Amino acid sequence: MKSASIKSVLMLVVAGFAGITVGLAQQRKTGEKAYFTGTVQGLYVEFNDVAVARMGLTVMRKSKADADYVPVGRTARPTSGADFYRRMSDVVDLFPGYSLPATELADSLWQVWSGQDAASLLGVRSPIIHLALGLSFLDTGAVSGETYAYQFTGKADGSRFGSEWVDYERTSPAFSPMRSTIVDPGESRPYLEWQSAQANGAMQFDIWRRVSGTATDFEKLFTPSGVVVNAKGDSLTYLVTDTTALSGVRYDYYIASRDIFGNPGNPSDTVTLQVGGRRNIETAFNVQTQAVDNGIRLYWEPLEQRYSLQNIVILRSAVYDGGYETIATVPVTDTAYVDLDVRGGKSYYYQLLIQGEANFSLASPRVSGIYQGVVKLLPPQNLEGKDTPEGCRLSWYYADTVNLRGFYVYRTTSPTSPLEQVSGLLPPTAGLNTYVDTAQRAAGGHAYYMVAAVSTTQSLSPPSAVIEVLRSGTNETVRLTAPSQLRPLWLTDTTVSLTWLDLHRISEHVAVYRVYRKDTDDGAFGEKAWLETDMNEFVDTLTHGQQYWYAIRSVDASGTLSALSPVVVVASQYQKPLPPGSVRLMAGDGGVVVNWDTDGASGNIHSYRIYRALAAGGTEMIADVESVGEQQSYLDKTAKAGNRYYYYVSSVDKRGIESEVSEEVSITMP
């Protein structure tokens, strides 16, 4: 038989009996030729020597009550492959959990035994194989609880060896603990898994079951089961499918380890399940809520995907005790959901159901959530003002009062001064709302007003348009409305378009717009406009690092100005390129070679700048290298021997914008 074939057979046999060579609690001592294990069938003797097995032995035994040894049996080597298979057939029924190997495997084992690799079968601790080969002997006449000594005589050469006194007690092996990992009641057939470490793991086990909550004893269960080794080879999984369970009945299960001789070992933990029903789908676990900017976020622990799960159903109610309705159905892989249909400041209650193939899980515990984020309100519309003997009378329109708590009124007496709140919280009404500024009753001159809506979570809407009221006692109303809804839109990396609400559509008095621009947040806009336009849009150009503040006024035909619009800030969209990566140095006869990696996928880099510094000197740029390819280099021919130099490299894009410098690298010229 070829060596490769022998190895394949041994791998197959060892894989079939992996893990059964440990935890046997055999009575061994270093240097002994015979090892003893107590089994229910008798005292099992194993020989760790191929030569001993091949010569055949006469087995003699005496107890402490006997004066001399008496013969109890013999071992003999099989004479052929057929004789080997027959011998295995004679003893296979003595050991539970074993079956005869296939004929092809038996023939391969016989070829290994007959060849030079026979000693490899010593590690295959299968009692039926070892008994058939003469590598072991089962003393079925030994009495449990007695103490014996054995003597073995070789039939070929008369050689003899013996044992010390051996106590015949059934061995109780101790295997690695077996812990439950899956308890699935199933629709009709429960499925269970336990797991243990592969080292000292039991390769055989018995299943025990009883009806839960009764006084009945556990009974051994005969049902499909098996053992598998995980992909890493470091753990064993014990698989059980109970095909005899009755639907609706609650059972307790555990498994008990068993060694290769059928000796029972340590049991696993006990698990309980009810066949069928809702309990075959787990309930959503650890459901919690969180207020976010646009609603209430629900989140929960990930579901174990071991069932045939279909969906997660989310229920909501305005009260704790009932009225729950479905608001969403999400995939079972999701772990979060944001409820956007909520009112600020109002509490909601939630439950989750897990949907299986035929039924639902029990509902999760009820949790509450309250939305305290930013409520997005529309600005007040159609703000108007009138000078009255009581003061400035303001009116505005607001249609939707959902999430609305009230309004704040703001005023200033100068178009360049900030608006200040002059009212408390004004209760809302659907439709027309009014407010009289009595503080301006005796005042003269101009007053500028704005109104903002307040949500139930105290967040503010965008402001209304700013209006101007002339305090002269003539009941003169607002003359010009300040532009509103000023917003920027980037057209390219360098050009931005600013637009606002076109007042030409709502006022016949607006002739043109004046645009004001400044480059600092300090101080007011200048009196002179930066741009004048009859359209509600203009385009500006910003270079790298630039930032501008903009505001707009409307102008009538006589040159009268409105108040300033709300100010917007626009910053340059230019981004610095990234610095080169992995800068490396190498000293040579010609100088220092500087290498670096580039972003080969980007065509935006124009060149690279190389900087150099002495330990005690300043940094200077020594080269500007054009960008070509993914890796680049530069030879610094000016580096002098004995000096330590520090190098940095930066990227320069096609707009001339330079990145930060790379990480510092240094080298000493030899």
XYZ file of C-alpha atoms in Angstrom:
670
model
C 0.000 0.000 0.000
C 1.369 3.422 -0.937
C 2.355 5.825 1.831
C -0.185 8.467 0.724
C -3.003 5.901 0.875
C -1.946 4.771 4.354
C -2.003 8.357 5.583
C -5.485 8.857 4.115
C -6.807 5.789 5.937
C -5.262 6.890 9.225
C -6.692 10.390 8.855
C -10.134 8.902 8.202
C -9.956 6.589 11.207
C -8.558 9.235 13.562
C -11.205 11.736 12.410
C -13.888 9.152 13.110
C -12.661 8.645 16.676
C -11.292 12.179 17.342
C -11.285 13.089 20.995
C -11.984 9.582 22.395
C -8.401 8.969 23.439
C -8.672 11.356 26.392
C -10.583 11.281 29.637
C -10.574 7.473 29.896
C -9.238 7.346 33.479
C -7.269 4.178 32.726
C -5.037 2.754 35.431
C -1.648 3.403 33.797
C 1.859 3.669 35.010
C 4.933 4.653 33.034
C 6.652 1.659 31.473
C 3.709 -0.785 31.840
C 2.685 -2.909 28.899
C -0.946 -3.427 29.958
C -3.529 -0.761 30.839
C -6.868 -1.459 32.556
C -10.275 0.185 32.259
C -13.384 -0.860 34.163
C -16.450 -1.253 31.922
C -19.940 -2.659 32.459
C -18.993 -5.670 30.279
C -15.843 -6.538 32.240
C -12.269 -5.440 32.921
C -10.745 -4.198 29.681
C -6.986 -4.768 29.176
C -5.095 -2.902 26.428
C -1.560 -3.641 25.187
C 0.577 -0.839 23.808
C 2.872 -3.087 21.738
C 2.292 -4.409 18.203
C 4.765 -7.270 18.709
C 2.902 -8.475 21.824
C -0.383 -8.472 19.947
C 1.027 -10.388 16.985
C 2.542 -13.187 19.067
C -0.711 -13.889 20.908
C -1.058 -14.116 24.714
C -2.386 -16.470 27.325
C -4.106 -14.404 30.013
C -3.868 -15.581 33.652
C -5.624 -13.910 36.620
C -5.785 -14.280 40.397
C -7.671 -12.436 43.115
C -6.358 -11.763 46.595
C -8.263 -14.809 47.758
C -6.592 -17.084 45.147
C -3.374 -18.965 45.854
C -2.273 -19.037 42.214
C -3.105 -17.687 38.783
C -5.849 -19.342 36.727
C -6.281 -18.990 32.929
C -9.134 -16.668 31.846
C -8.615 -16.391 28.084
C -6.343 -15.809 25.124
C -5.570 -13.234 22.471
C -4.611 -14.079 18.902
C -3.788 -12.110 15.809
C -6.269 -12.383 12.922
C -5.149 -14.560 10.040
C -6.770 -12.559 7.226
C -8.868 -9.544 6.434
C -11.991 -11.692 6.547
C -10.999 -13.060 9.967
C -10.404 -9.457 11.182
C -13.884 -8.392 10.026
C -15.492 -11.498 11.649
C -13.802 -10.745 14.971
C -15.088 -7.163 14.921
C -18.596 -8.527 14.224
C -18.366 -10.770 17.317
C -17.644 -7.924 19.753
C -19.436 -4.882 18.255
C -22.595 -5.509 20.318
C -20.628 -5.268 23.576
C -20.090 -1.501 23.171
C -23.047 0.864 22.712
C -22.769 3.531 20.066
C -20.524 1.492 17.753
C -21.244 -0.012 14.370
C -19.135 -2.107 12.061
C -16.844 -0.180 9.722
C -17.621 -0.371 6.017
C -15.942 -3.261 4.214
C -13.655 -0.876 2.313
C -12.467 0.751 5.541
C -11.954 -2.652 7.217
C -9.821 -3.803 4.254
C -7.734 -0.614 4.476
C -7.228 -1.091 8.224
C -6.102 -4.658 7.629
C -3.537 -3.498 5.035
C -2.172 -0.939 7.526
C -1.949 -3.628 10.250
C -0.155 -6.003 7.889
C 2.367 -3.373 6.783
C 5.106 -1.249 8.299
C 2.696 1.344 9.736
C 0.907 -1.080 12.077
C 1.988 0.941 15.154
C -0.119 3.857 13.917
C -3.249 1.894 14.845
C -2.276 2.042 18.534
C -3.615 5.605 18.579
C -7.004 4.562 17.208
C -8.632 3.792 20.551
C -11.577 1.792 19.249
C -12.244 -1.274 21.442
C -13.794 -3.326 18.621
C -10.744 -2.751 16.371
C -8.226 -3.461 19.139
C -10.022 -6.629 20.331
C -10.161 -7.937 16.733
C -6.423 -7.266 16.213
C -5.363 -8.806 19.546
C -4.278 -5.406 20.906
C -6.661 -5.785 23.854
C -8.524 -8.320 25.972
C -11.907 -8.150 27.758
C -12.120 -10.157 30.981
C -15.876 -10.714 31.209
C -15.457 -13.041 34.218
C -14.058 -10.379 36.535
C -16.332 -9.323 39.403
C -16.870 -5.625 40.021
C -15.410 -4.504 43.337
C -12.700 -7.186 43.439
C -8.928 -6.673 43.122
C -6.909 -8.724 40.640
C -3.380 -9.296 39.364
C -2.718 -10.514 35.829
C 0.014 -12.502 34.130
C 0.485 -12.654 30.354
C 2.489 -15.349 28.513
C 3.519 -15.082 24.876
C 2.458 -18.117 22.843
C 5.300 -17.689 20.338
C 8.318 -17.479 22.638
C 6.972 -18.086 26.141
C 7.910 -14.577 27.290
C 6.012 -13.431 30.344
C 5.025 -10.159 31.965
C 2.544 -9.265 34.669
C 0.619 -6.421 36.243
C 0.297 -4.941 39.683
C -2.951 -5.331 41.667
C -5.869 -3.747 39.792
C -9.156 -2.629 41.412
C -12.081 -3.500 39.147
C -14.388 -0.521 39.391
C -16.350 0.959 36.564
C -14.457 3.996 35.281
C -16.170 7.408 35.593
C -14.557 9.594 32.912
C -14.442 13.380 33.334
C -14.841 15.236 30.033
C -14.882 18.936 29.234
C -18.138 20.605 30.398
C -21.008 20.575 27.888
C -23.074 23.794 27.875
C -26.314 24.426 25.968
C -26.125 26.932 23.103
C -29.381 26.462 21.153
C -32.801 25.513 22.533
C -35.303 25.692 19.673
C -38.765 24.226 20.392
C -39.531 24.250 16.675
C -42.951 23.964 15.084
C -43.157 20.216 15.783
C -39.658 18.834 16.443
C -37.399 20.412 19.080
C -33.792 21.017 18.101
C -31.042 21.395 20.714
C -27.301 21.992 20.703
C -24.648 21.763 23.391
C -20.986 22.679 23.028
C -17.707 21.746 24.709
C -14.002 22.270 24.154
C -12.501 19.795 21.688
C -9.645 19.052 24.105
C -10.917 16.244 26.359
C -14.316 16.393 24.684
C -16.668 13.408 24.692
C -17.314 11.929 21.264
C -20.272 9.866 22.490
C -23.255 10.920 24.584
C -26.734 9.860 25.719
C -29.862 12.024 25.654
C -32.127 12.175 28.706
C -35.634 13.675 28.837
C -38.613 14.011 31.157
C -41.909 15.876 31.195
C -41.198 19.176 32.939
C -42.849 19.878 36.290
C -43.634 16.225 37.054
C -42.146 13.748 39.509
C -41.148 11.326 36.744
C -37.486 10.372 36.321
C -35.426 11.261 33.298
C -35.523 8.549 30.624
C -32.919 7.772 28.016
C -34.049 9.036 24.637
C -33.300 7.342 21.322
C -33.547 10.007 18.624
C -31.317 11.416 15.852
C -28.132 12.969 17.243
C -24.527 13.630 16.323
C -21.257 15.372 17.063
C -19.442 17.827 14.785
C -16.090 19.595 15.111
C -16.051 23.330 14.300
C -13.957 24.777 11.478
C -11.161 25.856 13.838
C -11.004 22.407 15.407
C -11.185 23.768 18.953
C -14.752 22.857 19.963
C -17.340 20.086 19.632
C -21.062 20.619 19.042
C -23.584 17.975 20.177
C -26.713 17.961 17.986
C -30.107 16.542 19.044
C -33.442 16.468 17.188
C -36.280 15.029 19.288
C -38.570 13.268 16.805
C -40.688 11.748 19.616
C -41.785 15.011 21.309
C -45.497 15.881 21.478
C -46.706 19.360 20.490
C -47.681 21.568 23.405
C -45.818 19.466 26.013
C -43.035 21.033 28.075
C -39.881 18.925 28.460
C -36.586 19.011 30.376
C -33.451 17.769 28.548
C -29.826 17.087 29.302
C -27.080 15.013 27.703
C -24.515 12.807 29.476
C -21.041 12.126 28.113
C -19.911 8.555 27.497
C -16.445 7.132 26.872
C -15.563 4.579 24.189
C -16.532 1.705 26.500
C -19.971 3.097 27.331
C -18.985 4.368 30.772
C -21.155 7.400 31.644
C -19.349 10.678 32.347
C -20.384 14.141 33.469
C -23.816 15.536 32.401
C -24.570 18.832 30.694
C -26.778 21.596 32.040
C -30.555 20.999 31.909
C -32.714 22.991 29.487
C -36.479 23.361 29.228
C -38.718 23.965 26.229
C -42.314 23.680 25.071
C -42.855 22.153 21.673
C -44.519 24.503 19.174
C -46.434 27.632 20.098
C -45.088 31.166 20.464
C -42.089 30.125 22.490
C -40.299 28.903 19.387
C -39.663 32.575 18.446
C -37.616 34.694 20.798
C -38.932 38.019 22.031
C -37.129 41.215 21.063
C -34.579 41.894 23.780
C -33.485 45.121 25.495
C -35.718 47.494 23.514
C -34.860 51.142 24.276
C -35.802 54.600 22.980
C -33.832 57.772 22.311
C -34.912 61.258 21.238
C -33.115 62.330 18.063
C -33.242 65.468 15.929
C -36.164 64.347 13.776
C -38.097 61.820 15.870
C -37.904 58.972 18.400
C -35.325 56.268 17.753
C -36.032 52.699 18.882
C -33.136 50.252 19.128
C -32.767 46.677 20.354
C -30.317 43.786 20.598
C -29.637 41.870 17.340
C -31.833 38.790 16.920
C -30.173 35.402 16.735
C -30.897 34.238 13.189
C -31.449 30.581 14.061
C -35.203 30.504 13.406
C -37.192 31.026 10.236
C -37.871 34.669 11.112
C -39.769 36.886 8.679
C -40.132 40.437 10.035
C -40.052 42.699 13.068
C -43.411 44.412 13.636
C -43.298 47.739 15.533
C -46.404 48.781 17.496
C -47.161 52.188 19.017
C -49.799 53.695 21.283
C -50.451 57.079 22.859
C -51.325 55.370 26.180
C -49.538 52.644 28.121
C -52.410 50.179 28.637
C -53.786 49.652 25.130
C -54.546 50.941 21.675
C -51.319 49.668 20.098
C -51.238 49.881 16.302
C -48.671 48.767 13.741
C -46.548 51.686 12.510
C -43.796 49.789 10.677
C -42.555 46.372 9.571
C -38.763 46.063 9.243
C -36.340 43.227 8.310
C -35.186 40.897 11.095
C -31.595 42.016 10.529
C -32.432 45.592 11.598
C -31.586 46.794 15.101
C -33.058 50.315 15.008
C -36.010 52.324 13.695
C -36.780 56.076 13.815
C -40.425 57.056 14.323
C -40.742 60.343 12.412
C -44.497 60.769 12.856
C -44.362 62.239 16.368
C -45.269 65.480 18.092
C -42.716 67.303 20.180
C -43.170 67.039 23.930
C -45.645 64.103 23.687
C -44.980 60.629 25.119
C -45.438 57.466 23.033
C -45.317 53.772 23.997
C -43.840 50.990 21.871
C -43.751 47.181 21.639
C -42.048 44.820 19.178
C -43.341 41.498 17.779
C -41.125 39.007 15.938
C -42.924 37.294 13.056
C -42.087 33.669 12.268
C -43.269 31.383 9.484
C -46.611 30.626 11.143
C -46.940 32.788 14.240
C -45.564 35.659 16.297
C -43.380 35.915 19.378
C -44.705 37.296 22.615
C -44.683 41.093 22.654
C -41.575 42.770 24.029
C -41.839 44.788 27.256
C -43.451 48.196 26.660
C -41.079 51.159 26.490
C -41.858 54.871 26.333
C -40.251 57.672 24.354
C -40.704 61.432 24.132
C -39.538 63.644 21.290
C -37.446 66.564 22.538
C -35.477 67.262 19.386
C -35.743 70.142 16.934
C -39.281 70.461 15.497
C -39.155 71.851 11.978
C -41.767 74.633 11.768
C -42.586 76.944 8.893
C -41.943 80.676 9.409
C -44.918 82.961 10.064
C -46.410 84.286 6.827
C -47.773 87.670 5.641
C -46.378 89.738 8.529
C -47.834 93.268 8.484
C -47.517 96.273 10.828
C -49.571 99.414 11.472
C -49.009 102.454 13.641
C -51.938 102.876 16.055
C -52.544 105.051 19.131
C -51.981 101.911 21.275
C -48.609 101.166 19.640
C -47.348 99.193 16.669
C -49.986 96.600 15.807
C -48.590 93.477 14.105
C -50.525 90.707 12.379
C -49.398 87.494 10.698
C -50.845 84.261 9.446
C -50.071 80.703 10.636
C -52.179 77.768 9.460
C -50.747 74.593 11.053
C -50.770 74.540 14.868
C -49.454 70.948 15.202
C -46.242 71.009 17.313
C -46.789 74.783 17.726
C -46.483 76.277 21.204
C -46.583 79.990 20.340
C -44.665 82.960 18.904
C -41.910 85.413 19.838
C -41.783 88.977 18.454
C -38.428 90.691 17.791
C -37.750 94.421 17.237
C -34.985 96.886 16.459
C -34.996 100.619 15.749
C -31.972 100.582 13.453
C -31.481 98.464 10.291
C -27.874 97.813 11.328
C -28.651 96.795 14.921
C -29.549 93.230 15.931
C -33.186 92.320 16.565
C -34.117 91.756 20.206
C -37.015 89.788 21.651
C -39.742 92.149 22.911
C -42.597 89.745 23.689
C -43.115 86.796 25.920
C -44.513 83.541 24.521
C -47.678 84.453 22.601
C -50.352 81.702 22.545
C -51.139 80.612 18.965
C -54.416 80.643 17.108
C -55.145 78.906 13.836
C -55.062 81.503 11.084
C -54.574 85.186 11.971
C -52.409 86.111 14.991
C -51.894 89.662 16.381
C -49.651 91.533 18.810
C -49.523 95.229 19.895
C -46.125 96.619 20.842
C -47.262 99.089 23.541
C -43.664 100.028 24.348
C -43.604 101.935 21.038
C -46.809 103.852 21.787
C -45.093 107.195 22.421
C -42.034 106.572 20.252
C -41.386 108.118 16.899
C -39.247 107.163 13.922
C -38.814 103.735 12.358
C -39.219 100.316 13.984
C -38.300 96.963 12.397
C -40.103 93.738 13.384
C -39.765 90.010 12.877
C -41.785 87.040 14.258
C -40.632 83.421 14.882
C -42.774 80.386 15.723
C -41.916 78.332 18.843
C -42.313 74.533 18.874
C -43.459 72.341 21.744
C -39.784 71.522 22.330
C -38.735 75.204 22.454
C -37.034 75.120 19.044
C -37.585 78.123 16.749
C -38.833 78.257 13.191
C -36.994 80.251 10.530
C -37.816 83.954 11.007
C -40.545 85.747 9.157
C -39.760 88.553 6.758
C -38.548 91.759 8.443
C -41.004 94.642 8.139
C -40.601 98.350 8.829
C -43.223 100.499 10.617
C -43.068 104.329 10.627
C -44.109 105.751 14.012
C -45.701 109.081 13.036
C -49.308 108.754 14.169
C -50.496 108.677 10.565
C -51.383 104.978 10.587
C -48.774 104.486 7.851
C -48.148 100.825 7.176
C -44.982 99.154 6.141
C -43.455 100.605 2.982
C -40.931 97.967 1.872
C -40.414 94.340 2.837
C -36.860 93.158 3.432
C -35.737 90.248 1.242
C -35.964 86.821 2.878
C -35.073 83.187 2.210
C -31.528 84.123 1.161
C -29.647 80.918 0.320
C -26.349 79.971 -1.431
C -25.932 77.282 -4.106
C -22.462 76.211 -5.298
C -22.256 76.028 -9.099
C -18.576 74.994 -9.266
C -15.693 74.743 -6.818
C -15.143 78.489 -7.250
C -18.537 80.031 -8.081
C -21.576 80.326 -5.850
C -25.100 81.513 -6.689
C -27.162 83.354 -4.045
C -30.934 83.573 -4.436
C -33.798 84.964 -2.352
C -37.579 85.319 -2.462
C -38.469 87.517 -5.420
C -40.436 90.441 -3.932
C -41.461 91.672 -7.380
C -44.216 89.080 -7.329
C -45.803 90.352 -4.094
C -44.975 94.092 -4.073
C -45.245 96.658 -6.840
C -42.972 99.039 -4.953
C -39.724 97.022 -5.244
C -37.592 98.292 -8.106
C -34.151 96.715 -7.559
C -32.095 94.892 -4.947
C -28.844 96.001 -3.383
C -26.332 93.355 -2.327
C -23.978 94.068 0.573
C -20.828 92.030 1.159
C -18.119 92.051 3.821
C -15.191 89.748 4.549
C -15.291 89.848 8.365
C -17.895 89.162 10.988
C -16.960 92.330 12.852
C -18.845 95.592 12.269
C -21.801 96.498 10.104
C -22.139 96.405 6.329
C -20.993 99.556 4.598
C -23.443 102.123 3.298
C -22.341 101.527 -0.267
C -23.739 98.405 -1.890
C -21.354 95.875 -3.405
C -23.781 95.059 -6.224
C -27.181 96.231 -7.496
C -29.449 93.917 -9.495
C -33.058 93.794 -10.614
C -33.083 89.981 -10.346
C -33.322 87.898 -7.198
C -30.003 86.160 -7.901
C -26.320 86.914 -8.379
C -23.104 84.887 -8.776
C -19.875 85.465 -6.855
C -16.408 83.880 -7.075
C -14.419 82.753 -4.030
C -10.814 81.636 -4.061
C -9.121 79.364 -1.567
C -9.530 80.513 2.019
C -12.036 83.255 1.262
C -15.202 83.779 3.323
C -17.915 86.434 2.825
C -20.979 87.693 4.701
C -23.933 88.744 2.495
C -27.196 90.681 3.066
C -29.794 92.151 0.676
C -32.039 95.237 0.743
C -34.982 95.957 -1.515
C -35.156 99.440 -3.050
C -38.197 101.320 -4.388
C -38.291 103.754 -7.283
C -37.504 106.742 -5.014
C -34.397 105.062 -3.582
C -35.962 104.165 -0.228
C -34.302 101.119 1.327
C -35.859 98.197 3.173
C -34.308 96.634 6.221
C -31.454 94.205 5.703
C -32.302 90.624 4.984
C -31.000 87.891 7.300
C -27.243 87.509 6.863
C -25.734 84.403 5.251
C -22.092 83.320 5.433
C -20.392 81.588 2.492
C -16.958 79.971 2.848
C -14.682 78.697 0.098
C -15.308 75.113 -0.997
C -11.610 74.487 -1.749
C -10.111 71.547 0.122
C -6.439 71.107 0.699
C -4.996 67.999 -0.984
C -3.671 65.197 1.196
C 0.079 65.088 1.901
C 2.143 62.299 0.349
C 2.407 59.072 2.293
C 5.272 56.756 3.261
C 8.197 59.144 2.785
C 11.457 57.133 2.788
C 15.145 58.137 2.729
C 18.253 56.360 1.420
C 21.789 57.723 1.562
C 24.109 57.098 -1.359
C 27.270 58.376 -2.965
C 25.345 60.977 -4.914
C 23.342 62.347 -1.963
C 20.049 61.529 -0.270
C 17.275 59.847 -2.286
C 13.804 60.892 -1.090
C 11.005 58.459 -2.096
C 7.272 58.845 -1.414
C 3.942 57.303 -2.394
C 1.331 59.291 -4.292
C -2.383 58.954 -4.925
C -2.105 57.359 -8.331
C -5.887 57.448 -8.872
C -6.058 61.270 -8.620
C -5.194 63.576 -11.482
C -5.571 66.674 -9.338
C -1.943 66.849 -8.106
C 0.355 69.091 -10.114
C 3.629 68.764 -8.202
C 5.349 67.905 -4.931
C 7.512 70.188 -2.820
C 10.486 68.829 -0.861
C 11.533 70.613 2.327
C 14.707 70.044 4.311
C 15.967 71.177 7.709
C 19.078 70.716 9.836
C 18.659 69.752 13.472
C 19.584 73.294 14.521
C 18.411 75.160 11.422
C 15.191 76.341 9.754
C 13.158 74.515 7.134
C 13.650 75.424 3.483
C 12.103 74.199 0.241
C 14.778 72.569 -1.873
C 12.783 71.275 -4.828
C 9.436 71.340 -6.665
C 8.928 68.018 -8.501
C 6.257 67.508 -11.174
C 3.712 64.760 -10.445
C 4.174 61.550 -12.484
C 2.826 58.112 -11.479
C 2.165 56.397 -8.167
C 5.714 56.487 -6.740
C 8.133 59.343 -7.038
C 11.603 60.264 -5.861
C 14.067 63.136 -5.699
C 17.873 63.117 -5.323
C 19.181 65.763 -2.908
C 22.728 66.266 -4.208
C 23.464 69.095 -1.760
C 23.417 66.922 1.364
C 26.823 66.908 3.050
C 28.538 64.058 4.869
C 28.273 64.028 8.663
C 25.062 66.127 8.815
C 21.678 64.901 10.025
C 18.846 66.111 7.808
C 15.075 66.236 8.323
C 12.840 65.960 5.246
C 9.162 66.752 4.567
C 7.117 66.469 1.361
C 3.864 68.283 0.460
C 1.374 68.007 -2.438
C 0.337 70.937 -4.630
C -2.895 70.637 -6.631
C -3.587 72.167 -10.007
C -5.061 75.271 -8.392
C -1.794 75.874 -6.587
C -3.157 74.873 -3.162
C -0.541 73.154 -1.038
C -1.266 70.336 1.420
C 0.126 69.990 4.891
C 3.622 68.483 4.978
C 4.134 64.749 5.390
C 5.394 63.131 8.551
C 9.004 64.001 9.420
C 11.754 61.557 8.373
C 15.464 61.992 9.052
C 18.811 60.546 8.023
C 22.504 61.105 8.804
C 24.811 61.286 5.816
C 27.757 58.890 6.248
